[in-house]
Amino acid sequence: MEVKTRKMERIAPIQSVERAIWILKCFEERDELSLSEISKMLSIHKSTVFGLISTLAAYRFLEQDENSGKYHLGLELFRMGSRVNKDLRSIVAPYLDKLVRICEETVNFLIPDGSYVIYLEKKESNRSMRIETSLGQWEPMYRTAAGKAILAALPLEEARSILEETKFERMTENTLLSVKDVMGELEEIRCKGYAVDHEELEYGLICLGVALIDSAGRPVGAISISGPSSRMTKENIEKFAKYLVDFGCHISDKL
């Protein structure tokens, strides 16, 4: 697979720390990378990259495969990442357990990050046709139910500002592709109390999402239920949405 050069712009005062961060971010696109590949991606000399990689590996932020010699993200990142929003996750977790038992579909907890949402927790359905999302995965807000629910909970102009900075990409024929389209859906979401992704991210996948609101009235995350369109019938959508809204209110009351 061809390695593409990434254009990285300086935004921080300490160059060596910033370059180490760039190296870690290279693994958003590839599971494993060699020293040469990282050097090429960042247009940084191999000797400089080697020193940074060696330091990251010493602290287990990167690990090297003994056979291929390539590097992959290390367990220390996972350990530290598991502590992100720990208090909020501990509040949400019991409700996710209840939701997956009641609905028998995959449930998720996501948090906003700029114009994206990140999957922090996922409880898999035991039924066939599971949903192929993963922890740490990023998706633009406009094409997920959770993201649209969060946008709908924001002040109108703030939601518009986020969307105006978004690069829209067609994933299916149902994907919303403009600020106008998404903004037009937000009022409906506010009225219903939940958002729906009608095969906008992936064909055959329908998802419902509800924003979690803290004591200051800000959306700090969302919970969602995802399932194949064959099981996410109109009847099930209405039933699951009631549970989702109810549990979302209970969680928000604790924030």
Coordinates of C-alpha atoms in Angstrom, one line a residue:
M1 CA 0.0 0.0 0.0
E2 CA 1.3 3.4 -1.0
V3 CA 2.2 5.7 1.8
K4 CA 0.9 9.3 1.3
T5 CA 2.8 12.3 2.6
R6 CA 0.9 14.2 5.2
K7 CA 1.0 18.0 5.4
M8 CA 1.5 18.9 9.1
E9 CA 1.3 22.5 10.2
R10 CA 3.1 23.8 13.3
I11 CA 0.6 24.9 16.0
A12 CA 2.6 24.2 19.2
P13 CA 5.8 25.9 20.6
I14 CA 7.9 22.7 21.3
Q15 CA 8.8 21.2 17.9
S16 CA 10.1 17.8 19.2
V17 CA 6.9 17.2 21.2
E18 CA 4.7 18.2 18.3
R19 CA 6.6 15.8 16.0
A20 CA 6.1 13.0 18.4
I21 CA 2.4 13.7 18.3
W22 CA 2.5 13.7 14.5
I23 CA 4.1 10.3 14.6
L24 CA 1.3 8.9 16.8
K25 CA -1.3 10.4 14.5
C26 CA 0.1 8.6 11.5
F27 CA -1.4 5.4 13.0
E28 CA -4.9 6.8 12.5
E29 CA -4.6 5.6 8.9
R30 CA -2.4 2.5 9.2
D31 CA -2.2 -0.3 11.9
E32 CA 1.6 -0.8 11.3
L33 CA 4.3 1.5 9.8
S34 CA 8.0 1.2 9.3
L35 CA 10.5 3.9 10.2
S36 CA 10.9 4.7 6.5
E37 CA 7.1 5.0 6.0
I38 CA 6.7 7.4 8.9
S39 CA 9.7 9.4 7.7
K40 CA 8.1 9.7 4.2
M41 CA 4.6 10.5 5.5
L42 CA 5.9 13.4 7.6
S43 CA 8.7 14.5 5.3
I44 CA 11.1 14.3 8.3
H45 CA 14.6 12.8 8.1
K46 CA 14.9 9.2 9.2
S47 CA 17.5 10.0 11.9
T48 CA 15.1 12.5 13.6
V49 CA 12.2 10.1 13.3
F50 CA 14.3 7.2 14.7
G51 CA 15.1 9.2 17.9
L52 CA 11.4 10.1 18.4
I53 CA 10.2 6.6 17.8
S54 CA 12.8 5.1 20.1
T55 CA 11.6 7.5 22.9
L56 CA 8.0 6.7 22.3
A57 CA 8.8 2.9 22.3
A58 CA 10.8 3.2 25.6
Y59 CA 7.6 4.5 27.2
R60 CA 5.4 1.9 25.4
F61 CA 3.5 4.5 23.4
L62 CA 4.7 2.5 20.4
E63 CA 5.7 -1.1 20.1
Q64 CA 7.8 -2.9 17.4
D65 CA 6.9 -6.2 15.8
E66 CA 9.9 -8.5 16.1
N67 CA 9.2 -10.2 12.8
S68 CA 8.3 -7.3 10.5
G69 CA 10.3 -4.6 12.3
K70 CA 7.3 -2.3 11.9
Y71 CA 5.7 -0.2 14.7
H72 CA 2.2 -0.1 16.1
L73 CA 0.5 1.8 18.9
G74 CA 1.4 0.5 22.3
L75 CA -0.5 -0.6 25.4
E76 CA 0.4 2.5 27.3
L77 CA -1.8 4.5 25.0
F78 CA -4.7 2.1 25.6
R79 CA -4.1 2.3 29.4
M80 CA -4.2 6.1 29.5
G81 CA -7.0 6.3 26.9
S82 CA -9.2 4.1 29.1
R83 CA -9.1 6.9 31.8
V84 CA -10.5 9.5 29.4
N85 CA -13.8 10.8 30.8
K86 CA -13.7 8.1 33.4
D87 CA -16.3 9.6 35.6
L88 CA -18.8 10.2 32.8
R89 CA -18.2 6.7 31.5
S90 CA -18.9 5.2 34.9
I91 CA -22.2 6.9 34.9
V92 CA -23.1 5.8 31.4
A93 CA -21.9 2.2 31.6
P94 CA -24.9 0.7 33.6
Y95 CA -27.4 2.3 31.2
L96 CA -25.6 0.8 28.2
D97 CA -25.7 -2.6 29.8
K98 CA -29.5 -2.2 30.3
L99 CA -30.1 -1.0 26.8
V100 CA -28.2 -3.8 25.1
R101 CA -30.2 -6.4 27.2
I102 CA -33.5 -4.8 26.5
C103 CA -33.1 -3.9 22.8
E104 CA -30.7 -6.7 21.9
E105 CA -28.9 -4.4 19.5
T106 CA -25.4 -2.7 19.7
V107 CA -25.3 0.4 21.9
N108 CA -22.6 3.1 22.0
F109 CA -21.4 6.0 24.1
L110 CA -19.8 8.8 22.1
I111 CA -18.3 12.2 22.9
P112 CA -17.9 15.3 20.7
D113 CA -14.5 16.4 19.4
G114 CA -14.8 19.5 17.2
S115 CA -16.9 18.4 14.2
Y116 CA -16.5 14.7 15.0
V117 CA -17.8 12.2 17.5
I118 CA -15.5 9.5 19.0
Y119 CA -16.7 6.1 20.2
L120 CA -15.7 5.7 23.8
E121 CA -17.8 2.7 24.8
K122 CA -19.5 -0.1 22.9
K123 CA -21.7 -2.9 24.0
E124 CA -22.2 -5.6 21.3
S125 CA -25.5 -7.3 20.5
N126 CA -25.3 -11.1 20.8
R127 CA -27.4 -11.4 17.7
S128 CA -26.0 -11.9 14.2
M129 CA -25.1 -9.0 11.9
R130 CA -23.1 -7.0 14.4
I131 CA -22.1 -3.4 13.8
E132 CA -18.5 -2.9 12.6
T133 CA -17.6 0.2 14.6
S134 CA -14.7 0.3 17.0
L135 CA -13.6 2.1 20.2
G136 CA -11.6 5.2 19.3
Q137 CA -13.2 5.5 15.9
W138 CA -14.0 9.0 14.7
E139 CA -16.9 10.0 12.5
P140 CA -18.1 13.4 11.3
M141 CA -21.1 14.5 13.3
Y142 CA -23.3 15.1 10.3
R143 CA -23.5 11.4 9.3
T144 CA -24.2 9.8 12.6
A145 CA -27.3 9.8 14.8
A146 CA -25.2 10.6 17.9
G147 CA -23.5 13.5 16.1
K148 CA -26.7 15.0 14.9
A149 CA -28.3 14.7 18.3
I150 CA -25.3 16.6 19.8
L151 CA -25.6 19.3 17.0
A152 CA -29.3 19.6 17.8
A153 CA -28.6 20.3 21.5
L154 CA -26.2 23.1 20.6
P155 CA -27.2 26.8 20.0
L156 CA -28.3 27.2 16.4
E157 CA -25.3 29.4 15.3
E158 CA -22.8 27.1 17.1
A159 CA -24.2 24.1 15.2
R160 CA -24.0 26.0 12.0
S161 CA -20.4 27.1 12.6
I162 CA -19.4 23.4 13.2
L163 CA -21.1 22.3 10.0
E164 CA -19.5 25.2 7.9
E165 CA -16.1 23.8 8.9
T166 CA -17.1 20.3 7.9
K167 CA -16.0 18.6 4.7
F168 CA -19.0 16.6 3.5
E169 CA -18.5 13.2 1.9
R170 CA -21.0 10.9 0.3
M171 CA -21.1 7.5 2.0
T172 CA -24.5 6.3 0.7
E173 CA -27.2 7.8 -1.3
N174 CA -28.9 8.9 2.0
T175 CA -25.9 10.8 3.3
L176 CA -26.7 14.5 4.0
L177 CA -24.3 16.6 2.0
S178 CA -24.8 20.2 2.9
V179 CA -25.1 22.6 5.9
K180 CA -28.6 23.3 4.8
D181 CA -29.7 19.7 4.7
V182 CA -28.3 19.0 8.2
M183 CA -29.6 22.2 9.7
G184 CA -33.1 21.4 8.3
E185 CA -33.1 18.1 10.2
L186 CA -32.0 19.6 13.6
E187 CA -35.4 21.1 14.3
E188 CA -37.1 17.8 13.9
I189 CA -34.5 16.2 16.2
R190 CA -35.2 18.8 18.9
C191 CA -39.0 18.1 18.6
K192 CA -38.6 14.3 18.8
G193 CA -35.8 14.2 21.3
Y194 CA -33.7 11.8 19.3
A195 CA -31.9 11.6 16.0
V196 CA -31.9 8.9 13.3
D197 CA -29.3 7.8 10.9
H198 CA -31.2 6.2 8.0
E199 CA -28.3 4.3 6.3
E200 CA -26.4 7.6 6.0
L201 CA -23.1 6.2 7.2
E202 CA -23.4 2.7 5.9
Y203 CA -25.9 0.7 3.8
G204 CA -28.0 -1.6 5.9
L205 CA -27.3 0.2 9.1
I206 CA -29.9 2.3 11.0
C207 CA -28.9 4.1 14.2
L208 CA -30.8 6.2 16.9
G209 CA -29.0 8.8 19.0
V210 CA -29.7 10.9 22.1
A211 CA -27.6 13.7 23.4
L212 CA -26.4 13.8 27.1
I213 CA -26.8 17.2 28.6
D214 CA -24.8 18.4 31.6
S215 CA -25.9 20.8 34.4
A216 CA -24.8 23.8 32.3
G217 CA -27.1 22.7 29.5
R218 CA -24.2 21.6 27.2
P219 CA -24.1 18.3 25.3
V220 CA -21.2 16.4 26.6
G221 CA -21.8 13.1 24.7
A222 CA -24.5 10.9 23.3
I223 CA -25.7 7.3 23.5
S224 CA -26.9 5.4 20.5
I225 CA -28.5 2.1 19.4
S226 CA -27.4 0.6 16.1
G227 CA -28.8 -2.3 14.2
P228 CA -29.3 -3.7 10.7
S229 CA -32.2 -2.2 8.7
S230 CA -33.9 -5.7 8.6
R231 CA -34.4 -5.5 12.4
M232 CA -34.7 -1.8 12.8
T233 CA -38.4 -1.7 11.7
K234 CA -40.6 1.3 12.3
E235 CA -42.1 -0.5 15.4
N236 CA -38.6 -1.2 16.8
I237 CA -37.4 2.3 16.1
E238 CA -40.3 3.8 18.1
K239 CA -39.8 1.3 20.9
F240 CA -36.0 1.7 21.1
A241 CA -36.3 5.5 20.9
K242 CA -38.5 5.6 24.0
Y243 CA -35.9 3.7 26.0
L244 CA -33.0 5.8 24.6
V245 CA -34.7 9.1 25.5
D246 CA -35.7 7.8 28.9
F247 CA -32.1 6.6 29.7
G248 CA -30.6 9.8 28.2
C249 CA -32.7 11.8 30.6
H250 CA -31.6 9.7 33.6
I251 CA -28.0 10.1 32.7
S252 CA -28.3 13.8 32.1
D253 CA -29.9 14.3 35.5
K254 CA -26.7 12.8 37.0
L255 CA -24.3 15.1 35.2

